Coordinates of C-alpha atoms in Angstrom, one line a residue:
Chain H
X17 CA 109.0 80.1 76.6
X18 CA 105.2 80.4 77.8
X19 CA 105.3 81.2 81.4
X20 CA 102.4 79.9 83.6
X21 CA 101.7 81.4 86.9
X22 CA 100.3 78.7 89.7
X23 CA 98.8 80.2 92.3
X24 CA 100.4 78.7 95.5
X25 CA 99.0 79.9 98.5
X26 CA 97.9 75.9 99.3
X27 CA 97.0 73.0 97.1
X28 CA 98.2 71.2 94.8
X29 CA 100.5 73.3 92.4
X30 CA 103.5 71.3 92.6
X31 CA 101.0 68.7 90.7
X32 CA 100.2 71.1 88.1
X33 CA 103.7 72.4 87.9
X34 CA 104.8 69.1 87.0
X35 CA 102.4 68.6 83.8
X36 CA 103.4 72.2 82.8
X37 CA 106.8 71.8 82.6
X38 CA 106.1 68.2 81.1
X39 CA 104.2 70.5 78.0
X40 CA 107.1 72.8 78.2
X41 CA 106.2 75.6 79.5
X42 CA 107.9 77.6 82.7
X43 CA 105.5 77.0 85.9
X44 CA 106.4 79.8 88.0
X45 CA 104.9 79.8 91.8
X46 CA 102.6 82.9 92.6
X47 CA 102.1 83.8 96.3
X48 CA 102.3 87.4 95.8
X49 CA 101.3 90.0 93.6
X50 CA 105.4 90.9 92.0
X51 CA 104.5 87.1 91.3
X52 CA 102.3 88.0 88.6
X53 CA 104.1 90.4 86.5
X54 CA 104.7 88.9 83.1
X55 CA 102.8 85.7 82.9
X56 CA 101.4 84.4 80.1
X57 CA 98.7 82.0 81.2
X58 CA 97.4 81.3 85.1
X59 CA 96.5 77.7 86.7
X60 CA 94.2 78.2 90.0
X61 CA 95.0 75.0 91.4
X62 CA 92.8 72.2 93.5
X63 CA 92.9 72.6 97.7
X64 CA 90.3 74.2 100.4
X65 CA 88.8 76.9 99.0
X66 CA 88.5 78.6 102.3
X67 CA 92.4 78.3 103.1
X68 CA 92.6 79.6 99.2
X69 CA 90.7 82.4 99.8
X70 CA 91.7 83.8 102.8
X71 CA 95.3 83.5 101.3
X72 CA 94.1 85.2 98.4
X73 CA 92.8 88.1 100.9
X74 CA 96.0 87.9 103.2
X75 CA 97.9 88.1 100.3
X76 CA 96.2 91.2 98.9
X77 CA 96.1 89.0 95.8
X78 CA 91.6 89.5 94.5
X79 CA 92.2 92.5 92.7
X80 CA 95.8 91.5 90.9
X81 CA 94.4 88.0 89.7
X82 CA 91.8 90.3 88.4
X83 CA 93.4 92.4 86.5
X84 CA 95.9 90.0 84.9
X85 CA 92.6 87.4 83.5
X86 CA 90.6 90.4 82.6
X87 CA 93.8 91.5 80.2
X88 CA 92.9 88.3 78.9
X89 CA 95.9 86.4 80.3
X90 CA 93.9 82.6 79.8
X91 CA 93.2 80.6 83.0
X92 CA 92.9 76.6 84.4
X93 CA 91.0 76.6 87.3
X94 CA 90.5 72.9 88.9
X95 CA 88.1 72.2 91.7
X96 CA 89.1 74.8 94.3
X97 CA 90.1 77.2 91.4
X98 CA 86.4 77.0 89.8
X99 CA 85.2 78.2 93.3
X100 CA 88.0 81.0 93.1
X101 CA 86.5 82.1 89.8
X102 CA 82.8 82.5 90.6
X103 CA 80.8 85.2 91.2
X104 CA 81.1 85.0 95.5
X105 CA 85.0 84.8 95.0
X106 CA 87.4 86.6 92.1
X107 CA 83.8 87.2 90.1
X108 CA 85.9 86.6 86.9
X109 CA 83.2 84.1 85.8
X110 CA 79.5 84.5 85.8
X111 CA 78.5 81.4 87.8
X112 CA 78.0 80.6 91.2
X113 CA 79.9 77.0 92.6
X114 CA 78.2 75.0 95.5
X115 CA 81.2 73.8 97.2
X116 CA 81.6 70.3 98.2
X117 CA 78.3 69.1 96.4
X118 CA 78.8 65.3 95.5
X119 CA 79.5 65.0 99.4
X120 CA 82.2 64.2 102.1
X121 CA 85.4 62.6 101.0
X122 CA 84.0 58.9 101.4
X123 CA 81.6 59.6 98.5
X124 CA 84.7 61.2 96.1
X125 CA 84.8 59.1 92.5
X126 CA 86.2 59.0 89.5
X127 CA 84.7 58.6 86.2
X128 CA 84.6 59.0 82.3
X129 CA 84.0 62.4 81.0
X130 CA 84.2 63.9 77.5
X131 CA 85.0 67.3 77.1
X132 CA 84.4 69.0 73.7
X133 CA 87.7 71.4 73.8
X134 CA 89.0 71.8 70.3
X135 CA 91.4 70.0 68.7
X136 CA 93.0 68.3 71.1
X137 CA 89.7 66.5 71.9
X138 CA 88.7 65.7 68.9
X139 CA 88.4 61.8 68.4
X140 CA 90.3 61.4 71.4
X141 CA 89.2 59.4 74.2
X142 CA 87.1 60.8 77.4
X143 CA 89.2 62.3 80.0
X144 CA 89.4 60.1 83.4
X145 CA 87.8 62.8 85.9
X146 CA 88.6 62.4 89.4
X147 CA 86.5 64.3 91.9
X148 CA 87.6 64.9 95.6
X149 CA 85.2 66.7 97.7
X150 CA 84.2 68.0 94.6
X151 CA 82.1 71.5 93.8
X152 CA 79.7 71.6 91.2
X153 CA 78.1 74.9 89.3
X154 CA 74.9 75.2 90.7
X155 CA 73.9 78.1 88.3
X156 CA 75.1 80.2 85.4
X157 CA 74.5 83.2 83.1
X158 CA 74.4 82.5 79.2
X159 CA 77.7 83.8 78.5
X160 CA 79.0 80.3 79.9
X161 CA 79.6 77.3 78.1
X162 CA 78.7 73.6 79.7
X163 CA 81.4 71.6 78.3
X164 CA 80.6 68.5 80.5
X165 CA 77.9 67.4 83.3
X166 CA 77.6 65.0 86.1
X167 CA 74.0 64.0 87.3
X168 CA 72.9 66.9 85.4
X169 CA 75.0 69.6 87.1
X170 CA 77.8 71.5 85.3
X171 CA 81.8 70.5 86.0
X172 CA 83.3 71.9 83.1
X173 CA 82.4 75.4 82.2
X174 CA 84.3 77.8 79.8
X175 CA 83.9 81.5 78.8
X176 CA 86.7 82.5 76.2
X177 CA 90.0 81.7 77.5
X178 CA 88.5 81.2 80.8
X179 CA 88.5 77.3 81.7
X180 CA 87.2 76.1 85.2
X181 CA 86.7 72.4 85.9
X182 CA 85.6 70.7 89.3
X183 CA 87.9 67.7 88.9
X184 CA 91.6 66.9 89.0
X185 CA 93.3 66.6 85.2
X186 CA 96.9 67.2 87.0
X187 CA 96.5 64.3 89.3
X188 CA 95.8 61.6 86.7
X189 CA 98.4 62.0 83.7
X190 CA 96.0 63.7 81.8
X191 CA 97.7 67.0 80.0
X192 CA 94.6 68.0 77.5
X193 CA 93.7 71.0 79.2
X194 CA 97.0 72.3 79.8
X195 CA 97.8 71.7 76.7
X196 CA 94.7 73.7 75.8
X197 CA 95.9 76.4 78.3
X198 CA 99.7 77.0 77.0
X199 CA 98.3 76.7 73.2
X200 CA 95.3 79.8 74.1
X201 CA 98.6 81.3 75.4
X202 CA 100.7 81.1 72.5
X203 CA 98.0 82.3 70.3
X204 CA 97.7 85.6 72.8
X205 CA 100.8 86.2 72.5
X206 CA 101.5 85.4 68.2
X207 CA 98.6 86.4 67.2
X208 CA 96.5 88.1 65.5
X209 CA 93.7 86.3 67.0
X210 CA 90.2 88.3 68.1
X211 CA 90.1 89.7 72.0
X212 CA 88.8 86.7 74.0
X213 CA 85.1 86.6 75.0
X214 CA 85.9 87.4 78.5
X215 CA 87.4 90.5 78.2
X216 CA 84.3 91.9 76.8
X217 CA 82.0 91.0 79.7
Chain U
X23 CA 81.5 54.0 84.4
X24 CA 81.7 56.0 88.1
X25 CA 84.5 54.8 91.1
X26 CA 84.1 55.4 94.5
X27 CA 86.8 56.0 96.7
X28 CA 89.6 54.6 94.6
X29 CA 92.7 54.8 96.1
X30 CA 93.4 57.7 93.9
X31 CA 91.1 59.8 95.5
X32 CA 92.3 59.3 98.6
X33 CA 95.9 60.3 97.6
X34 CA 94.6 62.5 95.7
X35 CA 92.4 64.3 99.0
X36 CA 96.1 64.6 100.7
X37 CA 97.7 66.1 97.4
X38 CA 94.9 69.1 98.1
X39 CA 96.3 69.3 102.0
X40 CA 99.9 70.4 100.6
X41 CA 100.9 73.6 101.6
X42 CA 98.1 73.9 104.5
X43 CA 98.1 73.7 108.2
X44 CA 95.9 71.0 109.8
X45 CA 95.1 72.0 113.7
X46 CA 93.8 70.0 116.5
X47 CA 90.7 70.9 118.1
X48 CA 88.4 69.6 120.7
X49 CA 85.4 72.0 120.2
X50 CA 83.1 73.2 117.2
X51 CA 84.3 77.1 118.5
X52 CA 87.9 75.8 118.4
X53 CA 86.8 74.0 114.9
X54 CA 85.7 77.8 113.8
X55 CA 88.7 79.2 115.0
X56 CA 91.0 77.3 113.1
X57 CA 88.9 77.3 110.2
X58 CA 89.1 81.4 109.9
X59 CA 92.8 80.9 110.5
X60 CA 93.0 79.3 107.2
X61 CA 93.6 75.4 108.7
X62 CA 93.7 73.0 105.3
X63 CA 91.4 70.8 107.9
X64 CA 91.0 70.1 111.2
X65 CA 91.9 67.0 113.4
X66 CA 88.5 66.4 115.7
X67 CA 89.5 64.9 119.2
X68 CA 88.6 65.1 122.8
X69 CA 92.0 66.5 124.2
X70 CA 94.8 67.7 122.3
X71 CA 98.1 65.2 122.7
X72 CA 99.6 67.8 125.5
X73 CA 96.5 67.0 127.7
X74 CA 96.5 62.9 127.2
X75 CA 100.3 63.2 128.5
X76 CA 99.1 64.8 131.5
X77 CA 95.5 62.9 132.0
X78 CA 97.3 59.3 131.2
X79 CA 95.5 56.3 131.2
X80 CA 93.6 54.7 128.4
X81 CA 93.4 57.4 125.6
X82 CA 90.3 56.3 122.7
X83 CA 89.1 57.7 119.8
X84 CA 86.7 60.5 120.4
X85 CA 82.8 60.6 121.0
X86 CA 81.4 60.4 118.1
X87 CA 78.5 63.4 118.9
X88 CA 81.6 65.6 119.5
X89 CA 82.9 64.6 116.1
X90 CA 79.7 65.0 114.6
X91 CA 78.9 68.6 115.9
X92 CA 82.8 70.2 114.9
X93 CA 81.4 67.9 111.4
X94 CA 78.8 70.8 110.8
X95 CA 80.6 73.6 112.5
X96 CA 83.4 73.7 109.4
X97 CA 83.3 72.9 105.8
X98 CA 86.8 72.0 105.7
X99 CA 87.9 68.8 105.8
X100 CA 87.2 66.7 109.3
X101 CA 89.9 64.4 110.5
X102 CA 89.8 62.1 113.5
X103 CA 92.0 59.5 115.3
X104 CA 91.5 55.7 115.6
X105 CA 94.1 53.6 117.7
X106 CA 96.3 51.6 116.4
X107 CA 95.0 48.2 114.6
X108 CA 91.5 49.2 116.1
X109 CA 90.0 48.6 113.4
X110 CA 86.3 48.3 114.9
X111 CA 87.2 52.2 116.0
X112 CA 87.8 53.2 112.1
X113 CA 84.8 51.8 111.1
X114 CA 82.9 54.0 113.5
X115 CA 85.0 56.8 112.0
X116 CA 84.1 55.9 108.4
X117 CA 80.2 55.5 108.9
X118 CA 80.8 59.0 110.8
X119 CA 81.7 60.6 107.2
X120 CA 84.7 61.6 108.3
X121 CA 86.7 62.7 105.8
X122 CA 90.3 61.2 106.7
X123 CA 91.2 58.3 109.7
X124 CA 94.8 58.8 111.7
X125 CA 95.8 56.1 112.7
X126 CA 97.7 57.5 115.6
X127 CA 100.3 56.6 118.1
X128 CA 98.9 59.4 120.3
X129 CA 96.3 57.1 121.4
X130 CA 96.7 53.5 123.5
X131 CA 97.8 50.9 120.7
X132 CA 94.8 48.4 120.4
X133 CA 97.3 45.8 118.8
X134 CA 100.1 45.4 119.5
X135 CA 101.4 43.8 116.1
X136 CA 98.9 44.7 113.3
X137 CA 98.1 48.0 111.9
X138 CA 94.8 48.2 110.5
X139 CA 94.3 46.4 106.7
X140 CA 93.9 50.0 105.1
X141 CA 93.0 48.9 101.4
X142 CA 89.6 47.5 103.1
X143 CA 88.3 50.9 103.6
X144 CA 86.7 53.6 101.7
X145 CA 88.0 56.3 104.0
X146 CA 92.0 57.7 103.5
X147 CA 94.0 57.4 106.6
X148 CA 97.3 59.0 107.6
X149 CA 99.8 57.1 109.6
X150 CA 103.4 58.7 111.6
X151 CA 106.4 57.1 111.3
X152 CA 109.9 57.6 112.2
X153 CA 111.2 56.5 109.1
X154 CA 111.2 55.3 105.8
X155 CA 111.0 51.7 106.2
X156 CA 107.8 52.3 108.5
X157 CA 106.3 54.6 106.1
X158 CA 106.5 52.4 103.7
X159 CA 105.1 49.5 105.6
X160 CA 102.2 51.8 106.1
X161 CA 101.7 52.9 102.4
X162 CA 102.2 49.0 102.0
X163 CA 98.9 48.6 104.3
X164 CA 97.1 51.3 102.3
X165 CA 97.5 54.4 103.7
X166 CA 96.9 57.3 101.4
X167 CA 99.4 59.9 103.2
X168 CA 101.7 59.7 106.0
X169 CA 103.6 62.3 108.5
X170 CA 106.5 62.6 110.6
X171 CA 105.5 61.4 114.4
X172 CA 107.9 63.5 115.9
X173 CA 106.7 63.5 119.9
X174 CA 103.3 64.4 120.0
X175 CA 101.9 67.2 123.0
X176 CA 105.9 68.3 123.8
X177 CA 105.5 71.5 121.9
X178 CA 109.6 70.0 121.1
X179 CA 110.3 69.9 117.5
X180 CA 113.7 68.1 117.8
X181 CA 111.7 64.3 116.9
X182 CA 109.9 65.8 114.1
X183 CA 113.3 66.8 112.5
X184 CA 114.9 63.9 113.7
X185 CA 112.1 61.6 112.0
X186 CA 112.1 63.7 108.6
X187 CA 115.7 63.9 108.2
X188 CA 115.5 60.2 108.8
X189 CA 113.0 60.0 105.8
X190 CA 114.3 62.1 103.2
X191 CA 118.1 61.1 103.9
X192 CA 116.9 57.5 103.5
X193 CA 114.9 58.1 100.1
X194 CA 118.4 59.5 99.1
X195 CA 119.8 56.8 99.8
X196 CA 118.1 54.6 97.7
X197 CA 118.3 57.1 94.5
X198 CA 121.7 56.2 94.7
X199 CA 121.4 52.8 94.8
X200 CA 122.2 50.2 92.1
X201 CA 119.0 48.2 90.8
X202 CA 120.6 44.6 92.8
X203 CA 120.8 46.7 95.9
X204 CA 117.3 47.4 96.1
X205 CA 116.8 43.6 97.2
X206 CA 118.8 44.3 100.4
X207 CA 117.1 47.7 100.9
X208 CA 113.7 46.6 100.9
X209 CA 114.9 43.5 103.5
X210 CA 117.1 46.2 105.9
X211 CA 114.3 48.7 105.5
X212 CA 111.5 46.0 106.3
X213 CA 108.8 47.4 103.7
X214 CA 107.6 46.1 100.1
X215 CA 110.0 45.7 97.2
X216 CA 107.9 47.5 94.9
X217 CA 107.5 50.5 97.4
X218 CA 111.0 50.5 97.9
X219 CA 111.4 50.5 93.7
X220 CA 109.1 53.5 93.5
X221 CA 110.8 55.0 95.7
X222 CA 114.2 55.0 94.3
X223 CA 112.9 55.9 90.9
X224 CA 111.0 58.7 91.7
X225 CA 113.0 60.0 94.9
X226 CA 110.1 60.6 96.8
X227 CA 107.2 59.1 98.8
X228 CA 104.4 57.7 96.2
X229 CA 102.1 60.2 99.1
X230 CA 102.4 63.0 100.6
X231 CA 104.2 63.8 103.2
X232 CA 103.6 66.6 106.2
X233 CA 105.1 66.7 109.3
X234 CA 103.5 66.2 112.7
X235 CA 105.1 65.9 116.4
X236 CA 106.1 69.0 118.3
X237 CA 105.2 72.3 115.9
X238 CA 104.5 75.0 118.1
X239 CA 106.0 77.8 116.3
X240 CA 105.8 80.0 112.9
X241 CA 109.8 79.3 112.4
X242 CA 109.0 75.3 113.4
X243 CA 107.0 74.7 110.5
X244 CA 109.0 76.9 108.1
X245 CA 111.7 74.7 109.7
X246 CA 109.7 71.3 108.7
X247 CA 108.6 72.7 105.0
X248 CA 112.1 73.5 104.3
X249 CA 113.7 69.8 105.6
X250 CA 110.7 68.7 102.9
X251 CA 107.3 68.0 104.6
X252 CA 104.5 68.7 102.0
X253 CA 102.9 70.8 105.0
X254 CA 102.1 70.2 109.0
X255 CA 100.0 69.5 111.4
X256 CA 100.0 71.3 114.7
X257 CA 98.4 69.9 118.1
X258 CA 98.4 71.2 120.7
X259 CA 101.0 74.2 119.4
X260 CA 97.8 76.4 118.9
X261 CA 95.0 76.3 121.5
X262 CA 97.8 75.5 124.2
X263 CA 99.3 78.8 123.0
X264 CA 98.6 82.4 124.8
X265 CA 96.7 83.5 121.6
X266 CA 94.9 80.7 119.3
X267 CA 94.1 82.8 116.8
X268 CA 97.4 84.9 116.2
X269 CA 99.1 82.0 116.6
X270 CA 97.1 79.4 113.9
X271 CA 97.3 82.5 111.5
X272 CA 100.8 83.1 111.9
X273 CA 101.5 79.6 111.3
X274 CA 99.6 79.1 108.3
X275 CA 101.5 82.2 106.7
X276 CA 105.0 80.9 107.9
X277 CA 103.9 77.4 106.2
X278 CA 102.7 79.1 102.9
X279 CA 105.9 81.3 102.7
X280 CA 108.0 78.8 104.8
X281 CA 111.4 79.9 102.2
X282 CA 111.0 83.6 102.5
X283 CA 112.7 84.1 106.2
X284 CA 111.2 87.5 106.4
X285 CA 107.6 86.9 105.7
X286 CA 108.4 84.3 108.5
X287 CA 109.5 86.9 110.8
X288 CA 106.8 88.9 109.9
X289 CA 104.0 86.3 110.6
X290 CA 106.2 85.7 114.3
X291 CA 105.7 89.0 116.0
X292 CA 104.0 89.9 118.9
X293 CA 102.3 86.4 119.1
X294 CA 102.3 86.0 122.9
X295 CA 104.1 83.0 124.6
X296 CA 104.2 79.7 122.9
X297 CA 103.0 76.6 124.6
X298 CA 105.1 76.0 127.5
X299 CA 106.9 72.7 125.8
X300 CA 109.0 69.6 126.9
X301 CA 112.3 68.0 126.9
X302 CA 112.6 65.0 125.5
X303 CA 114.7 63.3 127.9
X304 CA 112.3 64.2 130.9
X305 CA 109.7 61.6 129.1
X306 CA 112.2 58.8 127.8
X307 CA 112.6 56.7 130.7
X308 CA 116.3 54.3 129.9
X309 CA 114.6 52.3 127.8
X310 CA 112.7 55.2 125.9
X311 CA 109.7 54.0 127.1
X312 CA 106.9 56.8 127.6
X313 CA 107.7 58.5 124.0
X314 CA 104.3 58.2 121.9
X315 CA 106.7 57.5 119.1
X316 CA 108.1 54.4 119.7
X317 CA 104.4 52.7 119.7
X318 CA 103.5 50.8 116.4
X319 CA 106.7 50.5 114.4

């Protein structure tokens, strides 16, 4: 069974844990580094980024998370997780997030969004983003891949088997993307599939 | 085509709170303090609950300059507290940009029947309760996440526990339940039939949960995770406490780790004195008046 590591220092991982196991895959709770031995794929879930990353520090947990994405373990980072995988946090993706960029929580939305991401996209219909004190990426380097945009400012960006999105999949049904995640697990793990992107850079 | 403020995303802005810590503060340092403790967000008022107990009188929602100045001291989430059925006092709050109401019993009811009509506004509140019939009549009025009252400013975690055992024995309860039972349920438990449904279906609250009322301690909110709250708030537990700081830190690590004891006892040493704390029985006079709790049921 494909075993996917939430990181649970706050947010909402029981959320993602629940479309995980839905898909099913083992969501296993990871609050400290022995959490990590073993996984196949990671989910940095949604919450405040500054509880997450003082956790993370507390924890002892920047350079472990490292080391398991940049053995090319494939990762979900949503909202609070694409700040967690810029350059001023885990630097696992070559971006920098402006946190909280569409405003306070009174101006949060939801809307249509389609996300090219293989098969599982393909002719299906848009995914409904939701987006709660939402970041945005405010700029990139040209290894990254815009998937989607809102107001002409990234919220889906991928490099490899790295996936980071600034809205909620795991609070609205949707299970596209970690469907994506388990299946870039399998493939790790069955191959022979080439290295990923990211573990080149 | 974009929606604002659905009432997903305000659920959904409480689902992002679980596992966190959200602290009480009265100043932008305190705000700043609580924030580098790791606080999931911070509640903005003018005295923390143990302070109303002693000042009495009529207790409001706060100054809105205060608000506004711990608004750009953090870039966590901001709450603050409206009284009951104020409504006028929420809509303040909301053109404030605050980012959740609480519609608390720790301030002087304005109404002493109606809670406010929730649903009307494009800010999330949070309301306590007791139980589950009252949570549910709050979720029925549109609030977006509710918590445990226990007895606000005692520093006494016995009505938190009381008031969460009360909830999760009751949601229990009505998993067990035959589909013709509900009917009853719903009338004994005073709150919507459909809630009620929900309820029993999915065995828990359709919003999160945390637990509020009397948390001074590391061990008091592993205590509340484990009995089931999604995470806690603590009022005046910290900054009534010998050592803020220690003291917010060590709570937000006993919350994170709240099942692995000794990471609890870990996150408990050398912390200084607690707040000093107070019975329950001292307040309640023989009608249980003077309990915060028992104010809009």
């Amino acid at each position: 069974m494909t075993v996917v590591g939430v990181l649970a220092l706050q947010g909402d991982f029981e959320a993602h844990g629940r479309v995980l196991e839905r898909l099913g895959a083992q969501a296993r709770v990871v609050r400290e580094s022995a959490d990590l031995d073993g996984l196949d794929a990671l989910v940095i879930p949604g919450g405040e980024s500054t509880t997450m990353s003082l956790g993370i520090e507390r924890e002892g947990l920047a350079e472990p998370l490292r080391a398991v994405v940049r053995a090319g373990t494939p990762v979900l980072g949503t909202c609070a997780g694409l700040i967690m995988l810029d350059r001023d946090h885990l630097d696992l993706l070559d971006m920098r997030a402006r946190r909280n960029a569409f405003g306070r929580q009174v101006a949060s939305f939801e809307e249509e969004l389609d996300l090219p991401l293989g098969d599982a996209f393909a002719g299906s219909p848009p995914v409904r983003a939701v987006f709660i004190r939402a970041p945005w990426v405010e700029e990139h380097g040209e290894v990254i891949d815009v998937l989607a945009s809102v107001d002409g400012h990234p919220v889906a960006v991928r490099h490899g088997d790295i996936l980071a999105v600034a809205f909620h999949p795991e609070i609205t049904g949707e299970d596209r993307l970690h469907r994506w995640l388990v299946e870039r697990a399998a493939a790790r793990r069955t191959g022979p599939t080439p290295a990923p992107a990211h573990e080149a850079a | 085509m974009r929606d604002v403020a659905t009432h997903r995303v305000k659920t959904g802005l409480a689902e992002m709170l679980k596992g966190g810590v959200i602290m009480d503060v009265v100043t932008p340092e305190h705000a700043r303090i609580a924030e580098a403790a790791g606080a999931a967000a911070v509640m903005a008022l003018e005295r923390v609950p143990a302070d109303i107990r002693v000042a009495g009188g009529v207790a409001r929602m706060s100054d809105p300059s205060m608000i506004a100045e711990i608004q750009v001291a953090v870039t966590i989430p901001v709450m603050a507290k409206a009284r009951i059925g104020h409504f006028a006092e929420a809509q303040v709050l909301e053109a404030l940009g605050i980012d959740y109401i609480d519609e608390s019993e720790v301030l002087t009811p304005a109404d002493e029947a109606h809670h406010i009509d929730k649903w009307s506004f494009k800010v999330p509140f949070v309301c306590g309760a007791t139980g589950l019939g009252e949570a549910l009549r709050r979720i029925g009025e549109g609030a977006a996440m509710v918590r445990t009252k226990g007895e606000a400013g005692t520093g006494n975690v016995v009505e938190a526990v009381r008031h969460m055992r009360a909830i999760q024995g009751e949601i229990r309860r009505l998993g067990s339940m035959d589909p013709d039972e509900l009917y009853t349920a719903a009338k004994e438990l005073q709150a919507p039939l459909d809630i009620v449904g929900q309820v029993a279906e999915d065995g828990r609250l359709p919003v999160v949960n945390f637990s509020a009322g009397g948390i001074a301690t590391p061990a008091d909110a592993a205590l509340m995770m484990q009995l089931g709250a999604e995470g806690v708030f603590v009022g005046s537990g910290i900054f009534k406490s010998e050592d803020p700081v220690r003291t917010g830190a060590a709570i937000v690590e006993a919350t994170t780790h709240f099942d692995k004891p000794e990471r609890v006892a870990a996150a408990s040493r050398g912390l200084g004195s607690a707040m000093a704390g107070l019975e329950i029985s001292a307040l309640a006079g023989p009608d249980g008046d003077g309990l915060l709790q028992h104010r809009g049921l």
